[in-house]
Short mmCIF file of C-alpha atoms and ligand atoms in Angstrom, two decimals:
data_model
loop_
_atom_site.label_atom_id
_atom_site.label_comp_id
_atom_site.label_asym_id
_atom_site.label_seq_id
_atom_site.Cartn_x
_atom_site.Cartn_y
_atom_site.Cartn_z
CA MET A 1 5.09 23.39 18.38
CA TYR A 2 3.78 23.27 21.83
CA LEU A 3 5.72 21.39 24.13
CA THR A 4 4.56 20.02 27.61
CA LYS A 5 7.32 20.58 30.52
CA GLU A 6 8.35 16.79 30.29
CA GLU A 7 9.04 17.22 26.57
CA GLU A 8 10.96 20.51 26.95
CA GLY A 9 13.05 18.85 29.79
CA ILE A 10 13.99 16.26 27.49
CA LEU A 11 15.22 18.53 24.75
CA ASN A 12 17.17 20.29 27.28
CA GLY A 13 18.97 17.19 28.30
CA ALA A 14 17.32 15.74 31.47
CA GLN A 15 16.96 12.36 30.19
CA GLY A 16 20.57 12.54 28.90
CA PRO A 17 22.00 13.13 25.17
CA VAL A 18 20.77 10.22 23.54
CA MET A 19 17.02 10.98 24.27
CA GLU A 20 17.95 14.72 23.64
CA ARG A 21 19.07 14.34 19.93
CA MET A 22 15.95 12.33 19.37
CA MET A 23 13.77 14.94 20.96
CA ARG A 24 15.71 17.60 18.63
CA LEU A 25 14.80 15.27 15.37
CA LEU A 26 11.20 14.94 16.24
CA VAL A 27 11.19 18.94 17.31
CA ASN A 28 12.77 19.66 14.22
CA LEU A 29 10.74 17.70 12.01
CA GLY A 30 7.41 18.63 13.60
CA ASP A 31 8.68 22.61 12.84
CA ILE A 32 9.46 21.70 9.10
CA TYR A 33 5.89 20.41 8.87
CA GLY A 34 3.86 22.75 11.13
CA ALA A 35 3.00 20.12 13.81
CA ASP A 36 1.45 21.84 16.46
CA LYS A 37 2.23 19.15 19.36
CA MET A 38 3.66 16.23 20.11
CA ILE A 39 1.01 12.75 20.01
CA SER A 40 1.36 9.59 21.61
CA VAL A 41 1.82 6.56 19.17
CA GLY A 42 0.48 2.92 19.98
CA SER A 43 3.43 1.31 18.07
CA VAL A 44 6.46 1.59 15.95
CA GLN A 45 8.10 -0.02 12.79
CA VAL A 46 11.75 0.76 12.27
CA ALA A 47 13.19 0.60 8.80
CA GLY A 48 16.89 0.49 7.78
CA VAL A 49 17.59 -2.75 9.15
CA SER A 50 19.48 -4.51 6.40
CA TYR A 51 23.36 -4.42 6.57
CA LYS A 52 23.18 -4.05 2.69
CA SER A 53 21.02 -0.60 3.39
CA ILE A 54 22.65 1.02 6.34
CA GLY A 55 26.15 -0.31 5.95
CA ASP A 56 28.90 0.36 8.78
CA PRO A 57 27.78 3.85 9.59
CA GLY A 58 24.39 2.67 10.50
CA THR A 59 25.60 -0.44 12.28
CA GLU A 60 27.84 1.68 14.45
CA PHE A 61 25.40 4.53 14.92
CA LEU A 62 22.54 1.77 16.41
CA GLU A 63 25.55 -0.34 18.41
CA ASP A 64 26.16 3.41 19.92
CA MET A 65 22.62 4.23 20.81
CA ALA A 66 22.56 0.55 22.31
CA SER A 67 25.54 1.22 24.50
CA LYS A 68 24.29 3.95 25.71
CA GLY A 69 21.09 2.60 27.12
CA ALA A 70 18.51 3.73 24.91
CA LYS A 71 15.43 1.47 25.42
CA VAL A 72 11.88 1.82 23.23
CA LYS A 73 8.76 2.95 25.04
CA VAL A 74 6.22 1.21 22.72
CA LEU A 75 5.80 -1.91 20.81
CA THR A 76 8.33 -1.67 18.11
CA PHE A 77 8.90 -3.92 15.17
CA LEU A 78 11.77 -4.23 12.25
CA ASN A 79 11.51 -4.10 8.32
CA PRO A 80 13.08 -7.15 6.83
CA ALA A 81 16.77 -7.70 7.61
CA GLY A 82 19.50 -8.54 4.91
CA MET A 83 19.23 -12.56 5.36
CA ASP A 84 17.08 -15.04 6.69
CA LEU A 85 18.13 -14.74 10.57
CA GLU A 86 18.20 -18.49 11.23
CA ASP A 87 18.79 -20.34 8.26
CA TRP A 88 21.07 -17.59 6.38
CA GLU A 89 23.83 -20.38 6.11
CA SER A 90 22.19 -22.88 4.65
CA LEU A 91 20.41 -20.48 1.87
CA GLY A 92 24.01 -18.92 1.11
CA PHE A 93 23.66 -16.12 2.36
CA PRO A 94 28.12 -14.68 2.78
CA LYS A 95 29.50 -15.01 6.21
CA ASP A 96 30.45 -11.43 6.47
CA PHE A 97 27.40 -10.04 5.70
CA ALA A 98 25.90 -12.36 7.90
CA LYS A 99 28.35 -11.16 10.96
CA ASN A 100 27.38 -7.33 10.50
CA GLN A 101 23.58 -8.09 10.28
CA LEU A 102 23.68 -10.01 13.61
CA ARG A 103 25.32 -7.03 15.14
CA ILE A 104 22.54 -5.01 13.94
CA MET A 105 20.31 -7.26 15.23
CA ASP A 106 22.10 -7.15 18.60
CA ALA A 107 21.68 -3.82 18.97
CA PHE A 108 18.18 -3.44 18.08
CA LYS A 109 17.52 -5.97 20.90
CA SER A 110 19.29 -4.64 23.57
CA MET A 111 17.04 -1.46 22.87
CA GLY A 112 13.92 -3.85 23.73
CA ILE A 113 13.00 -3.78 19.86
CA ILE A 114 11.16 -7.23 18.89
CA VAL A 115 13.28 -8.59 16.79
CA THR A 116 11.03 -9.90 13.98
CA SER A 117 11.98 -8.42 10.38
CA THR A 118 8.97 -8.11 8.34
CA CYS A 119 7.23 -5.42 6.37
CA THR A 120 3.72 -6.89 7.23
CA PRO A 121 3.65 -6.59 11.33
CA TYR A 122 0.00 -5.88 10.87
CA LEU A 123 0.23 -10.05 10.32
CA ALA A 124 2.76 -11.00 12.68
CA GLY A 125 1.73 -9.64 15.87
CA ASN A 126 1.40 -5.86 15.58
CA LEU A 127 -1.85 -4.76 14.46
CA PRO A 128 -3.03 -1.13 15.28
CA ARG A 129 -6.39 -0.57 16.18
CA PHE A 130 -8.96 1.52 14.02
CA ARG A 131 -7.77 5.76 14.36
CA GLU A 132 -4.42 4.84 16.18
CA HIS A 133 -1.87 7.05 15.75
CA ILE A 134 1.47 5.25 15.18
CA ALA A 135 4.78 5.66 13.72
CA TRP A 136 5.61 3.26 10.82
CA SER A 137 8.35 3.39 8.21
CA GLU A 138 7.79 0.75 5.75
CA SER A 139 6.00 1.95 2.66
CA SER A 140 3.80 -0.93 2.10
CA ALA A 141 2.88 -1.31 5.84
CA VAL A 142 2.15 2.55 5.77
CA ALA A 143 -0.15 2.42 2.93
CA PHE A 144 -1.93 -0.90 4.13
CA VAL A 145 -2.53 0.18 7.99
CA ASN A 146 -3.60 3.68 6.60
CA SER A 147 -6.25 2.61 3.83
CA VAL A 148 -7.42 -1.03 5.19
CA ILE A 149 -7.29 -0.39 9.12
CA ALA A 150 -7.68 3.16 9.14
CA ALA A 151 -5.01 3.71 11.54
CA ARG A 152 -2.72 6.66 11.23
CA THR A 153 0.82 7.48 10.34
CA ASN A 154 2.74 9.44 7.79
CA ARG A 155 6.20 7.57 6.30
CA GLU A 156 8.37 7.64 8.59
CA GLY A 157 12.09 7.31 7.65
CA GLY A 158 14.51 4.80 9.81
CA PRO A 159 15.60 7.84 12.13
CA SER A 160 12.18 9.46 13.16
CA ALA A 161 10.89 5.93 13.74
CA LEU A 162 13.34 4.98 15.93
CA ALA A 163 13.10 8.50 17.94
CA ALA A 164 9.36 7.94 18.13
CA ALA A 165 9.88 4.53 19.63
CA LEU A 166 12.19 5.73 22.06
CA LEU A 167 10.23 8.76 23.49
CA GLY A 168 6.54 6.99 22.47
CA LYS A 169 5.58 10.05 20.74
CA THR A 170 5.65 11.76 16.87
CA PRO A 171 4.83 15.47 16.11
CA ASN A 172 1.23 15.95 14.97
CA TYR A 173 1.03 16.75 11.24
CA GLY A 174 0.15 15.05 8.10
CA LEU A 175 -1.90 11.92 8.00
CA HIS A 176 -2.39 12.07 11.79
CA LEU A 177 -4.78 15.08 10.85
CA ASP A 178 -8.43 14.80 9.43
CA GLU A 179 -7.96 17.19 6.62
CA ASN A 180 -4.83 15.56 5.04
CA ARG A 181 -6.65 12.45 4.76
CA ARG A 182 -8.89 13.51 1.82
CA PRO A 183 -9.05 11.75 -1.61
CA HIS A 184 -7.59 13.71 -4.67
CA PHE A 185 -8.45 11.25 -7.32
CA LEU A 186 -11.44 8.89 -8.32
CA VAL A 187 -9.91 6.07 -10.04
CA ASP A 188 -12.85 4.13 -11.92
CA VAL A 189 -11.47 0.66 -12.30
CA SER A 190 -13.07 -1.76 -14.99
CA ALA A 191 -10.21 -4.00 -15.54
CA HIS A 192 -10.72 -7.62 -15.02
CA LEU A 193 -8.69 -8.06 -12.32
CA LYS A 194 -7.70 -11.72 -11.88
CA SER A 195 -4.48 -12.25 -9.51
CA ASP A 196 -2.52 -10.70 -6.86
CA SER A 197 0.25 -9.65 -9.72
CA ASP A 198 -2.88 -7.58 -11.41
CA PHE A 199 -3.40 -5.99 -8.17
CA GLY A 200 0.39 -5.25 -8.11
CA ALA A 201 0.08 -3.56 -11.63
CA LEU A 202 -2.97 -1.43 -11.08
CA GLY A 203 -1.43 -0.05 -8.17
CA TRP A 204 2.29 0.59 -10.09
CA HIS A 205 0.31 2.44 -12.88
CA ILE A 206 -1.62 4.38 -10.33
CA GLY A 207 1.27 5.08 -8.37
CA LYS A 208 2.96 6.59 -11.24
CA ILE A 209 0.18 9.08 -12.18
CA VAL A 210 -0.88 10.19 -8.56
CA LYS A 211 2.73 10.08 -6.97
CA ASP A 212 1.60 10.92 -3.36
CA LYS A 213 -1.82 12.03 -3.58
CA THR A 214 -4.59 9.89 -2.13
CA PRO A 215 -6.67 7.81 -4.77
CA TYR A 216 -10.01 6.28 -4.01
CA PHE A 217 -10.93 3.22 -6.11
CA LYS A 218 -14.64 2.05 -7.27
CA GLY A 219 -14.80 -0.91 -9.06
CA LEU A 220 -12.79 -3.35 -7.17
CA PRO A 221 -14.15 -7.11 -6.94
CA ASP A 222 -16.12 -8.03 -3.94
CA TRP A 223 -13.60 -11.04 -3.78
CA THR A 224 -10.78 -8.57 -3.03
CA THR A 225 -8.65 -9.84 -0.36
CA THR A 226 -6.33 -8.02 2.14
CA ASP A 227 -3.67 -9.81 0.34
CA HIS A 228 -4.70 -8.29 -2.81
CA LEU A 229 -4.98 -4.78 -0.93
CA LYS A 230 -1.40 -5.62 0.51
CA ALA A 231 -0.35 -5.77 -3.05
CA LEU A 232 -2.03 -2.69 -4.31
CA GLY A 233 -0.99 -0.32 -1.67
CA ALA A 234 2.82 -1.65 -2.01
CA ALA A 235 2.82 -0.97 -5.39
CA MET A 236 1.71 2.41 -5.54
CA ALA A 237 3.90 3.32 -2.65
CA ALA A 238 6.90 2.12 -4.80
CA SER A 239 6.14 3.86 -8.38
CA GLY A 240 4.41 6.84 -6.36
CA ALA A 241 4.53 7.73 -2.93
CA VAL A 242 0.92 6.82 -1.86
CA ALA A 243 0.13 6.56 1.57
CA LEU A 244 -3.17 6.37 1.87
CA TYR A 245 -5.86 4.93 -0.28
CA TYR A 246 -9.74 4.26 -0.64
CA ALA A 247 -11.48 1.71 -1.63
CA GLU A 248 -15.18 1.53 -1.76
CA ASP A 249 -16.87 -0.81 0.42
CA LEU A 250 -13.47 -2.67 1.11
CA THR A 251 -11.86 -0.26 3.59
CA PRO A 252 -13.39 1.17 6.66
CA GLU A 253 -13.11 5.07 6.11
CA ALA A 254 -14.16 5.09 2.06
CA HIS A 255 -17.79 5.93 2.93
CA LEU A 256 -16.90 8.90 4.50
CA HIS A 257 -15.66 10.92 1.36
CA ASP A 258 -17.67 12.21 -1.46
CA THR A 259 -16.02 11.63 -4.47
CA GLN A 260 -17.59 14.34 -6.50
CA GLY A 261 -15.77 16.51 -8.22
CA LEU A 262 -12.48 14.62 -7.84
CA GLU A 263 -10.15 14.28 -11.03
CA LYS A 264 -10.77 10.71 -12.58
CA ILE A 265 -8.46 8.32 -13.67
CA PHE A 266 -9.92 5.16 -15.91
CA VAL A 267 -8.61 1.94 -15.79
CA ASP A 268 -9.36 -0.73 -17.99
CA ASP A 269 -7.33 -4.20 -19.70
CA LYS A 270 -5.26 -1.94 -21.53
CA GLU A 271 -3.66 -0.22 -19.02
CA ILE A 272 -3.23 -3.46 -17.09
CA LYS A 273 -1.59 -5.23 -20.14
CA ALA A 274 0.89 -2.35 -20.68
CA THR A 275 2.09 -2.34 -16.98
CA TYR A 276 2.84 -5.75 -17.61
CA ASP A 277 4.71 -4.77 -20.78
CA ALA A 278 6.45 -2.11 -18.88
CA LEU A 279 7.74 -4.28 -16.03
CA ASN A 280 8.94 -7.23 -17.75
CA SER A 281 12.53 -6.63 -18.56
CA GLY A 282 13.75 -10.06 -18.31
CA GLU A 283 12.95 -13.13 -20.32
CA VAL A 284 14.01 -16.33 -18.32
CA PRO A 285 14.23 -16.31 -14.64
CA ASP A 286 17.29 -17.43 -12.49
CA ILE A 287 15.38 -17.31 -9.59
CA VAL A 288 11.71 -16.92 -8.90
CA ILE A 289 10.81 -15.28 -5.47
CA MET A 290 7.60 -14.58 -4.13
CA GLY A 291 5.93 -12.35 -0.77
CA CYS A 292 6.51 -8.58 -1.79
CA PRO A 293 5.03 -7.69 0.86
CA HIS A 294 5.87 -10.60 2.75
CA ALA A 295 3.78 -13.89 2.26
CA SER A 296 0.71 -14.10 4.37
CA VAL A 297 0.06 -17.76 5.46
CA ARG A 298 -2.40 -17.92 2.78
CA ASP A 299 0.34 -16.81 0.08
CA ILE A 300 2.17 -19.36 1.33
CA GLN A 301 -0.69 -22.45 1.07
CA ARG A 302 -1.46 -21.26 -2.42
CA VAL A 303 1.94 -21.71 -3.38
CA ALA A 304 2.48 -25.37 -1.66
CA ASP A 305 -0.90 -26.46 -3.53
CA LEU A 306 0.25 -25.63 -6.55
CA LEU A 307 3.97 -26.97 -5.91
CA GLU A 308 2.48 -30.31 -4.59
CA GLY A 309 4.33 -33.43 -6.43
CA LYS A 310 6.04 -31.52 -8.99
CA THR A 311 10.01 -30.61 -9.07
CA LEU A 312 11.49 -27.28 -9.56
CA ARG A 313 13.90 -26.35 -12.59
CA LYS A 314 14.78 -23.15 -10.87
CA PRO A 315 15.64 -21.71 -7.25
CA LEU A 316 12.23 -20.64 -5.75
CA TRP A 317 12.01 -18.45 -2.59
CA ILE A 318 8.94 -17.32 -0.93
CA CYS A 319 9.65 -14.16 1.69
CA THR A 320 7.74 -14.16 4.80
CA SER A 321 7.60 -13.49 8.59
CA ARG A 322 9.05 -15.49 11.18
CA MET A 323 5.62 -16.20 12.58
CA ALA A 324 4.06 -17.00 8.99
CA LYS A 325 6.94 -19.61 8.62
CA GLU A 326 6.31 -21.52 11.62
CA VAL A 327 2.60 -21.64 10.76
CA ALA A 328 3.95 -23.26 7.42
CA ASN A 329 6.14 -25.62 9.13
CA ARG A 330 3.31 -26.63 11.18
CA MET A 331 1.08 -27.39 8.22
CA GLY A 332 3.16 -29.00 6.05
CA TYR A 333 3.66 -26.14 3.56
CA THR A 334 7.27 -26.17 4.04
CA GLU A 335 7.87 -29.56 3.94
CA THR A 336 5.67 -29.80 0.16
CA ILE A 337 7.76 -26.24 -0.81
CA GLU A 338 11.06 -27.99 -0.03
CA GLN A 339 10.29 -31.52 -1.62
CA ALA A 340 9.50 -29.48 -4.62
CA GLY A 341 13.09 -27.49 -4.36
CA GLY A 342 11.76 -24.15 -2.96
CA LYS A 343 12.59 -22.36 0.08
CA ILE A 344 10.46 -20.21 2.39
CA VAL A 345 12.92 -17.57 3.62
CA ALA A 346 11.94 -15.55 6.82
CA ASP A 347 12.89 -12.12 8.12
CA THR A 348 14.14 -10.93 4.57
CA CYS A 349 13.30 -10.06 1.16
CA MET A 350 14.21 -9.83 -2.39
CA VAL A 351 15.05 -6.03 -2.21
CA VAL A 352 16.93 -6.03 0.81
CA SER A 353 18.98 -9.06 0.58
CA PRO A 354 22.24 -9.36 -1.24
CA ILE A 355 21.29 -11.31 -4.40
CA GLU A 356 23.10 -9.62 -6.92
CA THR A 357 26.24 -11.24 -5.07
CA MET A 358 24.49 -14.78 -5.20
CA GLY A 359 24.53 -14.97 -8.76
CA TYR A 360 21.38 -14.05 -9.94
CA LYS A 361 20.92 -11.71 -12.82
CA VAL A 362 17.06 -12.34 -13.89
CA THR A 363 14.68 -12.49 -11.34
CA ALA A 364 11.02 -13.31 -11.52
CA CYS A 365 8.14 -12.15 -9.05
CA THR A 366 4.63 -11.54 -8.73
CA SER A 367 4.71 -8.12 -6.86
CA GLY A 368 4.45 -4.64 -8.51
CA LYS A 369 6.65 -2.78 -5.79
CA ALA A 370 9.33 -5.79 -6.11
CA ALA A 371 9.39 -5.23 -10.12
CA GLN A 372 9.84 -1.30 -9.64
CA TYR A 373 13.19 -2.14 -7.16
CA LEU A 374 14.45 -5.03 -8.05
CA PRO A 375 16.80 -3.21 -11.33
CA GLY A 376 17.95 -0.36 -9.07
CA PHE A 377 18.47 -2.15 -5.88
CA CYS A 378 19.48 -5.51 -6.95
CA LYS A 379 20.53 -4.96 -10.51
CA GLN A 380 18.23 -7.78 -11.54
CA LYS A 381 16.34 -8.08 -14.84
CA VAL A 382 12.62 -8.80 -13.91
CA VAL A 383 10.23 -11.09 -15.27
CA PHE A 384 6.79 -9.95 -13.85
CA ASN A 385 3.56 -12.49 -13.58
CA ASP A 386 0.86 -14.00 -11.73
CA VAL A 387 2.06 -16.97 -9.12
CA GLU A 388 0.35 -19.51 -11.84
CA SER A 389 2.25 -18.74 -14.43
CA LEU A 390 5.62 -18.30 -13.00
CA ILE A 391 5.15 -21.55 -10.99
CA LYS A 392 4.58 -23.28 -14.44
CA GLU A 393 7.37 -21.59 -16.07
CA VAL A 394 9.90 -23.36 -13.87
CA THR A 395 8.32 -26.50 -12.92
FE1 F3S B 1 8.59 -5.88 2.08
FE2 F3S B 1 10.86 -5.99 0.83
FE3 F3S B 1 8.80 -6.12 -0.87
S1 F3S B 1 10.47 -4.91 2.58
S2 F3S B 1 7.15 -4.94 0.71
S3 F3S B 1 9.10 -7.83 0.76
S4 F3S B 1 10.67 -4.73 -1.34
#
C-alpha cells in the first residue's frame, strides 16, 4: 500500500508510539483488504463506549492513550455509553458501573472527542455530506449514512475508528470504492408496511437472507421517512451485516444502478407476520424501551402524543441523544412522558446498558435490531410490536 512520506514517518515513530501504533493498525487493515493508499476522512464515530462492552481492559487502554496526549484530528462522536451520563442516579444505574463509565468518558474527552453518545450522530450534529469519506463504527449509523446520505464508510471496529480519528485517515478499500457499492439483490416489497416496527421486521428478514451483501428495495411506500429508513437499515445490519442498501426513489444513488439480472427476493405480508412471530419470545413486558436506533425528535413527539393524559402501568424508556432530549425538554414532551410515568433516557440504550442487572427480564421494543440483540446481550425475552400497540398494552 502506498504511503506518503508523512505517513511513513508516523509508521516509523516520528510522532511517538501512540501514533505509530495507530498507523500500524490502519496499515495492517489496509494490507489485509488490499487498500492502495490512505484517504482523508471528514468525520469519525467510535463504538466501544459502554463499560459493559469494554470492561476494565478497554477503560485502561483509553486512559493510557489519553495520558500519552492522544488527540483526534477530525470531528469525532461516540456511540451510546452504558448509562444516561447526567440522570444515571435517578434512573437506577449502579454506582460502581457509573464510576467506571465516567472514567471512560473523561478519557475520550481529553482526546478531543465530542462526548455525546449516540448511534444517530447524523441527527445530533455530525452529518456527513454526500460522498464524503468517513470512518464510522456503529452498524446502524453506517447503514444509514452509506445509504440515505451516500457518504462512504466501512463498518469500522472501535480500535480502527479511533485510529482513523487520531490520524484523520482510513485505508481506501471496501465501501470507499465505487466497484464495491453495487447492489446484489432486488427486494420486491408488496407487503403493506404501516409502522416503524414493520420496517424493522422487513429489515430483519432481509438481513438474514442477504447477510453482508447490498439489497436494492423496490416498492417501499412514498410516505417512508428517515426514521423508517433508520429502522430498516439498523435491523438489516443486526440480523445480517448490511452496510449499504438502496431504495428506489428514496435514496440518492439508487437511480445509478441497473437492477436487471439481480437475484430477486419477494416480501409480502406473510413474511412480515412470520418475522413478528420469530422475534416475539416474551408475553408480558417488565419494561418498554423505544429508541433503537436513538429516537428522533419526531419519534419522541409521537410517544408524547400517545401518552398525553395517560398513566403507564410499566416503566417506559425512550432512548435518544442528549440533543434530542434537550428539544423534548423545551417542547414539553419530556414533561408529558414523565407525567405518564415514562422517562427519556439520553446517551445510552437498552442493549449497551446493564438492564439485566436492574431487575428486567422481558423487554418490549419496536426495533428489529433491539429484538435481535436483547436476548443475547441482555438475557431478555422480547415483545416486539408497533408503538401504538405497546403503549396500549401498558397504559
Ligand atoms: Fe443504537 Fe443501541 Fe440500537 S446503539 S442502534 S439503540 S442497540
